[in-house]
């Protein structure tokens, strides 16, 4: 009987971890922005939008964001994303990590398509958007936010 109880608890923890793993998502990306929105410098830059699909705040400290096999190409500072909140990260090569100002990665996204990865601090992948060619000034994202359905916007 003790063995069955242990198996049940392990199974329950696995389900809880799987559920929590879906709380932070890459919600939308733009790979060729020349008229949509400008960053804090007035430049048209690529961007990635995250979405907290859960019911609790998530600290992004130590999470990685990347456009290649180096899953920690850019590492998040101590920033918390609230439930239902969207967070825009500029992919501008400007490498800005002060959480009091807009965040900028140390890379830009290729307009020809690259896989975009969000990685947990332990090195496992939280979410990925496959390489896709997106027309200039269009974005690719989940509709509605947090869903598994993707559209070109």
mmCIF file of N, CA and C in Angstrom, residues 6-129:
data_model
loop_
_atom_site.group_PDB
_atom_site.id
_atom_site.type_symbol
_atom_site.label_atom_id
_atom_site.label_comp_id
_atom_site.label_asym_id
_atom_site.label_seq_id
_atom_site.Cartn_x
_atom_site.Cartn_y
_atom_site.Cartn_z
ATOM 1 N N UNK A 6 3.086 6.235 -2.851
ATOM 2 C CA UNK A 6 4.251 6.941 -3.372
ATOM 3 C C UNK A 6 4.114 7.164 -4.872
ATOM 4 N N UNK A 7 3.694 6.161 -5.584
ATOM 5 C CA UNK A 7 3.516 6.296 -7.033
ATOM 6 C C UNK A 7 2.475 7.365 -7.332
ATOM 7 N N UNK A 8 1.382 7.380 -6.590
ATOM 8 C CA UNK A 8 0.358 8.392 -6.780
ATOM 9 C C UNK A 8 0.930 9.793 -6.561
ATOM 10 N N UNK A 9 1.696 9.998 -5.511
ATOM 11 C CA UNK A 9 2.268 11.305 -5.226
ATOM 12 C C UNK A 9 3.239 11.731 -6.312
ATOM 13 N N UNK A 10 4.082 10.825 -6.780
ATOM 14 C CA UNK A 10 5.022 11.148 -7.845
ATOM 15 C C UNK A 10 4.245 11.539 -9.106
ATOM 16 N N UNK A 11 3.198 10.784 -9.425
ATOM 17 C CA UNK A 11 2.366 11.104 -10.575
ATOM 18 C C UNK A 11 1.707 12.464 -10.437
ATOM 19 N N UNK A 12 1.224 12.784 -9.257
ATOM 20 C CA UNK A 12 0.596 14.078 -9.012
ATOM 21 C C UNK A 12 1.593 15.207 -9.198
ATOM 22 N N UNK A 13 2.799 15.069 -8.671
ATOM 23 C CA UNK A 13 3.825 16.094 -8.837
ATOM 24 C C UNK A 13 4.184 16.272 -10.298
ATOM 25 N N UNK A 14 4.265 15.195 -11.060
ATOM 26 C CA UNK A 14 4.567 15.279 -12.474
ATOM 27 C C UNK A 14 3.493 16.078 -13.209
ATOM 28 N N UNK A 15 2.232 15.813 -12.906
ATOM 29 C CA UNK A 15 1.153 16.558 -13.541
ATOM 30 C C UNK A 15 1.201 18.027 -13.160
ATOM 31 N N UNK A 16 1.499 18.318 -11.924
ATOM 32 C CA UNK A 16 1.599 19.711 -11.492
ATOM 33 C C UNK A 16 2.721 20.424 -12.222
ATOM 34 N N UNK A 17 3.880 19.773 -12.363
ATOM 35 C CA UNK A 17 4.994 20.383 -13.070
ATOM 36 C C UNK A 17 4.656 20.588 -14.539
ATOM 37 N N UNK A 18 3.992 19.640 -15.136
ATOM 38 C CA UNK A 18 3.614 19.782 -16.537
ATOM 39 C C UNK A 18 2.655 20.947 -16.724
ATOM 40 N N UNK A 19 1.723 21.105 -15.816
ATOM 41 C CA UNK A 19 0.773 22.217 -15.893
ATOM 42 C C UNK A 19 1.485 23.541 -15.737
ATOM 43 N N UNK A 20 2.360 23.639 -14.737
ATOM 44 C CA UNK A 20 3.089 24.883 -14.514
ATOM 45 C C UNK A 20 4.008 25.220 -15.672
ATOM 46 N N UNK A 21 4.532 24.212 -16.356
ATOM 47 C CA UNK A 21 5.442 24.438 -17.462
ATOM 48 C C UNK A 21 4.772 25.231 -18.584
ATOM 49 N N UNK A 22 3.472 25.186 -18.675
ATOM 50 C CA UNK A 22 2.756 25.886 -19.734
ATOM 51 C C UNK A 22 2.348 27.305 -19.322
ATOM 52 N N UNK A 23 2.740 27.776 -18.173
ATOM 53 C CA UNK A 23 2.298 29.081 -17.702
ATOM 54 C C UNK A 23 3.010 30.248 -18.367
ATOM 55 N N UNK A 24 4.265 30.074 -18.749
ATOM 56 C CA UNK A 24 4.996 31.150 -19.415
ATOM 57 C C UNK A 24 5.210 30.728 -20.864
ATOM 58 N N UNK A 25 4.745 31.563 -21.780
ATOM 59 C CA UNK A 25 4.747 31.207 -23.191
ATOM 60 C C UNK A 25 5.318 32.322 -24.045
ATOM 61 N N UNK A 26 5.924 31.936 -25.160
ATOM 62 C CA UNK A 26 6.212 32.904 -26.204
ATOM 63 C C UNK A 26 4.882 33.113 -26.911
ATOM 64 N N UNK A 27 4.365 34.305 -26.831
ATOM 65 C CA UNK A 27 3.022 34.573 -27.330
ATOM 66 C C UNK A 27 3.007 35.115 -28.756
ATOM 67 N N UNK A 28 4.034 35.913 -29.096
ATOM 68 C CA UNK A 28 4.048 36.549 -30.409
ATOM 69 C C UNK A 28 5.469 36.986 -30.734
ATOM 70 N N UNK A 29 5.822 36.973 -32.036
ATOM 71 C CA UNK A 29 7.123 37.468 -32.478
ATOM 72 C C UNK A 29 6.954 38.280 -33.751
ATOM 73 N N UNK A 30 7.879 39.205 -33.957
ATOM 74 C CA UNK A 30 7.981 39.916 -35.224
ATOM 75 C C UNK A 30 9.446 39.862 -35.633
ATOM 76 N N UNK A 31 9.692 39.558 -36.905
ATOM 77 C CA UNK A 31 11.064 39.350 -37.367
ATOM 78 C C UNK A 31 11.539 40.396 -38.369
ATOM 79 N N UNK A 32 10.660 41.257 -38.809
ATOM 80 C CA UNK A 32 11.029 42.296 -39.769
ATOM 81 C C UNK A 32 10.089 43.484 -39.576
ATOM 82 N N UNK A 33 10.435 44.304 -38.615
ATOM 83 C CA UNK A 33 9.607 45.425 -38.187
ATOM 84 C C UNK A 33 10.177 46.714 -38.765
ATOM 85 N N UNK A 34 9.450 47.337 -39.691
ATOM 86 C CA UNK A 34 9.913 48.630 -40.212
ATOM 87 C C UNK A 34 8.856 49.722 -40.097
ATOM 88 N N UNK A 35 7.642 49.368 -39.622
ATOM 89 C CA UNK A 35 6.593 50.386 -39.462
ATOM 90 C C UNK A 35 5.629 50.102 -38.310
ATOM 91 N N UNK A 36 5.774 48.976 -37.605
ATOM 92 C CA UNK A 36 4.743 48.558 -36.645
ATOM 93 C C UNK A 36 4.812 49.326 -35.333
ATOM 94 N N UNK A 37 5.950 49.299 -34.670
ATOM 95 C CA UNK A 37 6.111 49.939 -33.361
ATOM 96 C C UNK A 37 7.599 50.209 -33.148
ATOM 97 N N UNK A 38 7.898 51.310 -32.474
ATOM 98 C CA UNK A 38 9.299 51.638 -32.208
ATOM 99 C C UNK A 38 9.664 51.327 -30.767
ATOM 100 N N UNK A 39 10.950 51.082 -30.557
ATOM 101 C CA UNK A 39 11.453 50.849 -29.206
ATOM 102 C C UNK A 39 11.668 52.177 -28.497
ATOM 103 N N UNK A 40 12.281 52.140 -27.332
ATOM 104 C CA UNK A 40 12.493 53.334 -26.524
ATOM 105 C C UNK A 40 13.499 54.310 -27.137
ATOM 106 N N UNK A 41 14.227 53.888 -28.176
ATOM 107 C CA UNK A 41 15.147 54.768 -28.895
ATOM 108 C C UNK A 41 14.534 55.312 -30.178
ATOM 109 N N UNK A 42 13.290 54.919 -30.479
ATOM 110 C CA UNK A 42 12.651 55.331 -31.715
ATOM 111 C C UNK A 42 13.024 54.456 -32.905
ATOM 112 N N UNK A 43 13.674 53.314 -32.653
ATOM 113 C CA UNK A 43 14.085 52.393 -33.717
ATOM 114 C C UNK A 43 13.047 51.299 -33.915
ATOM 115 N N UNK A 44 12.909 50.865 -35.145
ATOM 116 C CA UNK A 44 12.044 49.721 -35.456
ATOM 117 C C UNK A 44 12.880 48.461 -35.301
ATOM 118 N N UNK A 45 12.591 47.689 -34.284
ATOM 119 C CA UNK A 45 13.363 46.488 -33.963
ATOM 120 C C UNK A 45 12.446 45.274 -33.923
ATOM 121 N N UNK A 46 13.053 44.084 -34.072
ATOM 122 C CA UNK A 46 12.329 42.827 -33.884
ATOM 123 C C UNK A 46 11.922 42.730 -32.421
ATOM 124 N N UNK A 47 10.960 41.870 -32.123
ATOM 125 C CA UNK A 47 10.598 41.654 -30.726
ATOM 126 C C UNK A 47 9.965 40.303 -30.514
ATOM 127 N N UNK A 48 9.991 39.910 -29.249
ATOM 128 C CA UNK A 48 9.333 38.702 -28.755
ATOM 129 C C UNK A 48 8.411 39.145 -27.628
ATOM 130 N N UNK A 49 7.206 38.608 -27.621
ATOM 131 C CA UNK A 49 6.270 38.901 -26.538
ATOM 132 C C UNK A 49 6.026 37.626 -25.744
ATOM 133 N N UNK A 50 6.218 37.711 -24.431
ATOM 134 C CA UNK A 50 5.900 36.601 -23.535
ATOM 135 C C UNK A 50 4.526 36.846 -22.926
ATOM 136 N N UNK A 51 3.917 35.758 -22.453
ATOM 137 C CA UNK A 51 2.615 35.854 -21.805
ATOM 138 C C UNK A 51 2.577 34.895 -20.627
ATOM 139 N N UNK A 52 2.140 35.398 -19.469
ATOM 140 C CA UNK A 52 1.950 34.549 -18.291
ATOM 141 C C UNK A 52 0.515 34.037 -18.334
ATOM 142 N N UNK A 53 0.383 32.777 -18.704
ATOM 143 C CA UNK A 53 -0.921 32.139 -18.857
ATOM 144 C C UNK A 53 -1.440 31.559 -17.530
ATOM 145 N N UNK A 54 -0.668 31.752 -16.467
ATOM 146 C CA UNK A 54 -1.027 31.147 -15.193
ATOM 147 C C UNK A 54 -1.749 32.092 -14.258
ATOM 148 N N UNK A 55 -1.842 31.668 -13.004
ATOM 149 C CA UNK A 55 -2.555 32.442 -11.986
ATOM 150 C C UNK A 55 -1.612 33.022 -10.938
ATOM 151 N N UNK A 56 -0.306 32.795 -11.120
ATOM 152 C CA UNK A 56 0.680 33.310 -10.171
ATOM 153 C C UNK A 56 1.778 34.070 -10.900
ATOM 154 N N UNK A 57 2.406 34.989 -10.193
ATOM 155 C CA UNK A 57 3.541 35.727 -10.727
ATOM 156 C C UNK A 57 4.695 34.762 -11.001
ATOM 157 N N UNK A 58 5.459 35.006 -12.063
ATOM 158 C CA UNK A 58 6.607 34.168 -12.410
ATOM 159 C C UNK A 58 7.849 35.034 -12.479
ATOM 160 N N UNK A 59 8.865 34.691 -11.703
ATOM 161 C CA UNK A 59 10.151 35.378 -11.785
ATOM 162 C C UNK A 59 10.910 34.836 -12.988
ATOM 163 N N UNK A 60 11.356 35.724 -13.857
ATOM 164 C CA UNK A 60 12.106 35.334 -15.046
ATOM 165 C C UNK A 60 13.617 35.323 -14.815
ATOM 166 N N UNK A 61 14.051 35.594 -13.601
ATOM 167 C CA UNK A 61 15.479 35.627 -13.297
ATOM 168 C C UNK A 61 16.145 34.326 -13.722
ATOM 169 N N UNK A 62 17.133 34.425 -14.599
ATOM 170 C CA UNK A 62 17.884 33.260 -15.041
ATOM 171 C C UNK A 62 17.295 32.521 -16.222
ATOM 172 N N UNK A 63 16.106 32.897 -16.679
ATOM 173 C CA UNK A 63 15.544 32.304 -17.897
ATOM 174 C C UNK A 63 16.398 32.740 -19.088
ATOM 175 N N UNK A 64 16.439 31.930 -20.132
ATOM 176 C CA UNK A 64 17.167 32.275 -21.337
ATOM 177 C C UNK A 64 16.233 32.523 -22.504
ATOM 178 N N UNK A 65 16.682 33.354 -23.430
ATOM 179 C CA UNK A 65 15.968 33.610 -24.675
ATOM 180 C C UNK A 65 17.000 33.525 -25.790
ATOM 181 N N UNK A 66 16.657 32.825 -26.868
ATOM 182 C CA UNK A 66 17.653 32.593 -27.901
ATOM 183 C C UNK A 66 17.039 32.405 -29.272
ATOM 184 N N UNK A 67 17.880 32.634 -30.275
ATOM 185 C CA UNK A 67 17.519 32.365 -31.665
ATOM 186 C C UNK A 67 18.440 31.309 -32.280
ATOM 187 N N UNK A 68 19.175 30.575 -31.412
ATOM 188 C CA UNK A 68 20.044 29.497 -31.905
ATOM 189 C C UNK A 68 20.195 28.407 -30.849
ATOM 190 N N UNK A 69 21.190 27.534 -31.005
ATOM 191 C CA UNK A 69 21.377 26.405 -30.084
ATOM 192 C C UNK A 69 21.904 26.805 -28.711
ATOM 193 N N UNK A 70 22.426 28.009 -28.555
ATOM 194 C CA UNK A 70 22.856 28.516 -27.252
ATOM 195 C C UNK A 70 21.595 29.025 -26.542
ATOM 196 N N UNK A 71 20.979 28.155 -25.752
ATOM 197 C CA UNK A 71 19.684 28.473 -25.145
ATOM 198 C C UNK A 71 19.734 29.625 -24.144
ATOM 199 N N UNK A 72 20.928 29.999 -23.726
ATOM 200 C CA UNK A 72 21.081 31.133 -22.814
ATOM 201 C C UNK A 72 21.848 32.259 -23.505
ATOM 202 N N UNK A 73 21.549 32.469 -24.780
ATOM 203 C CA UNK A 73 22.195 33.532 -25.555
ATOM 204 C C UNK A 73 21.959 34.883 -24.877
ATOM 205 N N UNK A 74 20.732 35.083 -24.397
ATOM 206 C CA UNK A 74 20.398 36.274 -23.616
ATOM 207 C C UNK A 74 19.678 35.794 -22.367
ATOM 208 N N UNK A 75 20.083 36.326 -21.206
ATOM 209 C CA UNK A 75 19.534 35.873 -19.920
ATOM 210 C C UNK A 75 18.736 37.005 -19.276
ATOM 211 N N UNK A 76 17.554 36.652 -18.797
ATOM 212 C CA UNK A 76 16.669 37.623 -18.162
ATOM 213 C C UNK A 76 17.223 38.109 -16.831
ATOM 214 N N UNK A 77 16.998 39.397 -16.539
ATOM 215 C CA UNK A 77 17.319 39.934 -15.217
ATOM 216 C C UNK A 77 16.217 39.551 -14.233
ATOM 217 N N UNK A 78 16.289 40.085 -13.031
ATOM 218 C CA UNK A 78 15.277 39.839 -11.999
ATOM 219 C C UNK A 78 14.024 40.644 -12.352
ATOM 220 N N UNK A 79 13.124 40.004 -13.069
ATOM 221 C CA UNK A 79 11.871 40.624 -13.501
ATOM 222 C C UNK A 79 10.754 39.616 -13.305
ATOM 223 N N UNK A 80 9.651 40.051 -12.744
ATOM 224 C CA UNK A 80 8.499 39.158 -12.545
ATOM 225 C C UNK A 80 7.383 39.560 -13.486
ATOM 226 N N UNK A 81 6.778 38.555 -14.108
ATOM 227 C CA UNK A 81 5.650 38.764 -15.008
ATOM 228 C C UNK A 81 4.392 38.280 -14.281
ATOM 229 N N UNK A 82 3.421 39.151 -14.199
ATOM 230 C CA UNK A 82 2.198 38.883 -13.424
ATOM 231 C C UNK A 82 1.215 38.020 -14.226
ATOM 232 N N UNK A 83 0.262 37.384 -13.557
ATOM 233 C CA UNK A 83 -0.747 36.579 -14.260
ATOM 234 C C UNK A 83 -1.489 37.410 -15.302
ATOM 235 N N UNK A 84 -1.621 36.867 -16.502
ATOM 236 C CA UNK A 84 -2.313 37.567 -17.570
ATOM 237 C C UNK A 84 -1.525 38.695 -18.205
ATOM 238 N N UNK A 85 -0.284 38.900 -17.765
ATOM 239 C CA UNK A 85 0.532 39.999 -18.277
ATOM 240 C C UNK A 85 1.304 39.576 -19.524
ATOM 241 N N UNK A 86 1.455 40.520 -20.451
ATOM 242 C CA UNK A 86 2.302 40.382 -21.633
ATOM 243 C C UNK A 86 3.602 41.155 -21.370
ATOM 244 N N UNK A 87 4.709 40.645 -21.850
ATOM 245 C CA UNK A 87 5.998 41.331 -21.717
ATOM 246 C C UNK A 87 6.669 41.353 -23.078
ATOM 247 N N UNK A 88 6.969 42.537 -23.577
ATOM 248 C CA UNK A 88 7.655 42.695 -24.852
ATOM 249 C C UNK A 88 9.150 42.820 -24.604
ATOM 250 N N UNK A 89 9.936 42.009 -25.298
ATOM 251 C CA UNK A 89 11.395 42.065 -25.229
ATOM 252 C C UNK A 89 11.878 42.407 -26.625
ATOM 253 N N UNK A 90 12.603 43.505 -26.749
ATOM 254 C CA UNK A 90 13.133 43.922 -28.036
ATOM 255 C C UNK A 90 14.324 43.046 -28.408
ATOM 256 N N UNK A 91 14.335 42.530 -29.618
ATOM 257 C CA UNK A 91 15.463 41.743 -30.138
ATOM 258 C C UNK A 91 16.242 42.671 -31.056
ATOM 259 N N UNK A 92 17.124 43.468 -30.438
ATOM 260 C CA UNK A 92 17.708 44.637 -31.092
ATOM 261 C C UNK A 92 19.232 44.665 -31.143
ATOM 262 N N UNK A 93 19.901 43.692 -30.555
ATOM 263 C CA UNK A 93 21.372 43.699 -30.411
ATOM 264 C C UNK A 93 21.853 44.758 -29.417
ATOM 265 N N UNK A 94 20.966 45.370 -28.658
ATOM 266 C CA UNK A 94 21.353 46.441 -27.730
ATOM 267 C C UNK A 94 21.707 45.929 -26.337
ATOM 268 N N UNK A 95 21.311 44.707 -25.996
ATOM 269 C CA UNK A 95 21.667 44.046 -24.737
ATOM 270 C C UNK A 95 21.426 44.913 -23.504
ATOM 271 N N UNK A 96 20.191 45.198 -23.231
ATOM 272 C CA UNK A 96 19.808 45.993 -22.058
ATOM 273 C C UNK A 96 19.027 45.101 -21.097
ATOM 274 N N UNK A 97 19.508 45.019 -19.864
ATOM 275 C CA UNK A 97 18.908 44.112 -18.887
ATOM 276 C C UNK A 97 18.436 44.802 -17.609
ATOM 277 N N UNK A 98 18.341 46.109 -17.618
ATOM 278 C CA UNK A 98 17.824 46.824 -16.455
ATOM 279 C C UNK A 98 16.303 46.643 -16.425
ATOM 280 N N UNK A 99 15.769 45.941 -15.408
ATOM 281 C CA UNK A 99 14.327 45.659 -15.384
ATOM 282 C C UNK A 99 13.443 46.895 -15.214
ATOM 283 N N UNK A 100 14.045 48.058 -14.920
ATOM 284 C CA UNK A 100 13.270 49.287 -14.793
ATOM 285 C C UNK A 100 13.035 49.976 -16.138
ATOM 286 N N UNK A 101 13.635 49.438 -17.193
ATOM 287 C CA UNK A 101 13.528 50.001 -18.530
ATOM 288 C C UNK A 101 13.190 48.885 -19.512
ATOM 289 N N UNK A 102 12.789 49.223 -20.741
ATOM 290 C CA UNK A 102 12.514 48.164 -21.719
ATOM 291 C C UNK A 102 13.715 47.226 -21.885
ATOM 292 N N UNK A 103 13.429 45.942 -21.979
ATOM 293 C CA UNK A 103 14.474 44.930 -22.116
ATOM 294 C C UNK A 103 14.830 44.746 -23.587
ATOM 295 N N UNK A 104 16.130 44.595 -23.861
ATOM 296 C CA UNK A 104 16.648 44.400 -25.214
ATOM 297 C C UNK A 104 17.635 43.240 -25.197
ATOM 298 N N UNK A 105 17.488 42.316 -26.129
ATOM 299 C CA UNK A 105 18.422 41.195 -26.222
ATOM 300 C C UNK A 105 19.709 41.620 -26.931
ATOM 301 N N UNK A 106 20.670 40.712 -26.900
ATOM 302 C CA UNK A 106 21.944 40.910 -27.587
ATOM 303 C C UNK A 106 21.921 40.276 -28.979
ATOM 304 N N UNK A 107 20.741 40.030 -29.517
ATOM 305 C CA UNK A 107 20.592 39.472 -30.860
ATOM 306 C C UNK A 107 19.345 40.046 -31.519
ATOM 307 N N UNK A 108 19.307 39.936 -32.842
ATOM 308 C CA UNK A 108 18.119 40.275 -33.626
ATOM 309 C C UNK A 108 17.649 38.985 -34.287
ATOM 310 N N UNK A 109 16.393 38.937 -34.665
ATOM 311 C CA UNK A 109 15.831 37.741 -35.287
ATOM 312 C C UNK A 109 15.956 37.866 -36.803
ATOM 313 N N UNK A 110 16.418 36.826 -37.443
ATOM 314 C CA UNK A 110 16.552 36.821 -38.898
ATOM 315 C C UNK A 110 15.187 36.809 -39.565
ATOM 316 N N UNK A 111 15.009 37.669 -40.561
ATOM 317 C CA UNK A 111 13.754 37.716 -41.307
ATOM 318 C C UNK A 111 13.530 36.429 -42.105
ATOM 319 N N UNK A 112 14.588 35.648 -42.319
ATOM 320 C CA UNK A 112 14.446 34.389 -43.059
ATOM 321 C C UNK A 112 13.953 33.254 -42.163
ATOM 322 N N UNK A 113 13.775 33.535 -40.867
ATOM 323 C CA UNK A 113 13.221 32.552 -39.937
ATOM 324 C C UNK A 113 14.262 31.877 -39.075
ATOM 325 N N UNK A 114 14.029 31.861 -37.792
ATOM 326 C CA UNK A 114 14.869 31.186 -36.807
ATOM 327 C C UNK A 114 13.970 30.640 -35.711
ATOM 328 N N UNK A 115 14.366 29.525 -35.107
ATOM 329 C CA UNK A 115 13.636 29.012 -33.953
ATOM 330 C C UNK A 115 13.918 29.934 -32.772
ATOM 331 N N UNK A 116 12.873 30.359 -32.095
ATOM 332 C CA UNK A 116 13.011 31.208 -30.911
ATOM 333 C C UNK A 116 12.689 30.343 -29.700
ATOM 334 N N UNK A 117 13.612 30.302 -28.744
ATOM 335 C CA UNK A 117 13.469 29.442 -27.562
ATOM 336 C C UNK A 117 13.461 30.266 -26.282
ATOM 337 N N UNK A 118 12.569 29.890 -25.384
ATOM 338 C CA UNK A 118 12.533 30.406 -24.020
ATOM 339 C C UNK A 118 12.911 29.234 -23.129
ATOM 340 N N UNK A 119 13.929 29.426 -22.292
ATOM 341 C CA UNK A 119 14.487 28.326 -21.509
ATOM 342 C C UNK A 119 14.407 28.627 -20.014
ATOM 343 N N UNK A 120 13.974 27.621 -19.245
ATOM 344 C CA UNK A 120 13.990 27.730 -17.788
ATOM 345 C C UNK A 120 15.431 27.821 -17.295
ATOM 346 N N UNK A 121 15.658 28.388 -16.104
ATOM 347 C CA UNK A 121 17.012 28.470 -15.556
ATOM 348 C C UNK A 121 17.735 27.119 -15.454
ATOM 349 N N UNK A 122 16.988 26.014 -15.354
ATOM 350 C CA UNK A 122 17.628 24.688 -15.254
ATOM 351 C C UNK A 122 18.038 24.128 -16.609
ATOM 352 N N UNK A 123 17.778 24.847 -17.697
ATOM 353 C CA UNK A 123 18.201 24.420 -19.025
ATOM 354 C C UNK A 123 17.143 23.709 -19.844
ATOM 355 N N UNK A 124 15.979 23.436 -19.261
ATOM 356 C CA UNK A 124 14.913 22.817 -20.051
ATOM 357 C C UNK A 124 14.145 23.909 -20.801
ATOM 358 N N UNK A 125 13.604 23.538 -21.930
ATOM 359 C CA UNK A 125 12.908 24.507 -22.774
ATOM 360 C C UNK A 125 11.490 24.722 -22.254
ATOM 361 N N UNK A 126 11.164 25.977 -22.001
ATOM 362 C CA UNK A 126 9.817 26.347 -21.552
ATOM 363 C C UNK A 126 8.869 26.448 -22.738
ATOM 364 N N UNK A 127 9.358 27.011 -23.853
ATOM 365 C CA UNK A 127 8.529 27.166 -25.044
ATOM 366 C C UNK A 127 9.437 27.476 -26.227
ATOM 367 N N UNK A 128 8.957 27.153 -27.415
ATOM 368 C CA UNK A 128 9.677 27.442 -28.650
ATOM 369 C C UNK A 128 8.696 27.823 -29.745
ATOM 370 N N UNK A 129 9.137 28.714 -30.606
ATOM 371 C CA UNK A 129 8.424 29.045 -31.830
ATOM 372 C C UNK A 129 9.317 28.550 -32.958
#
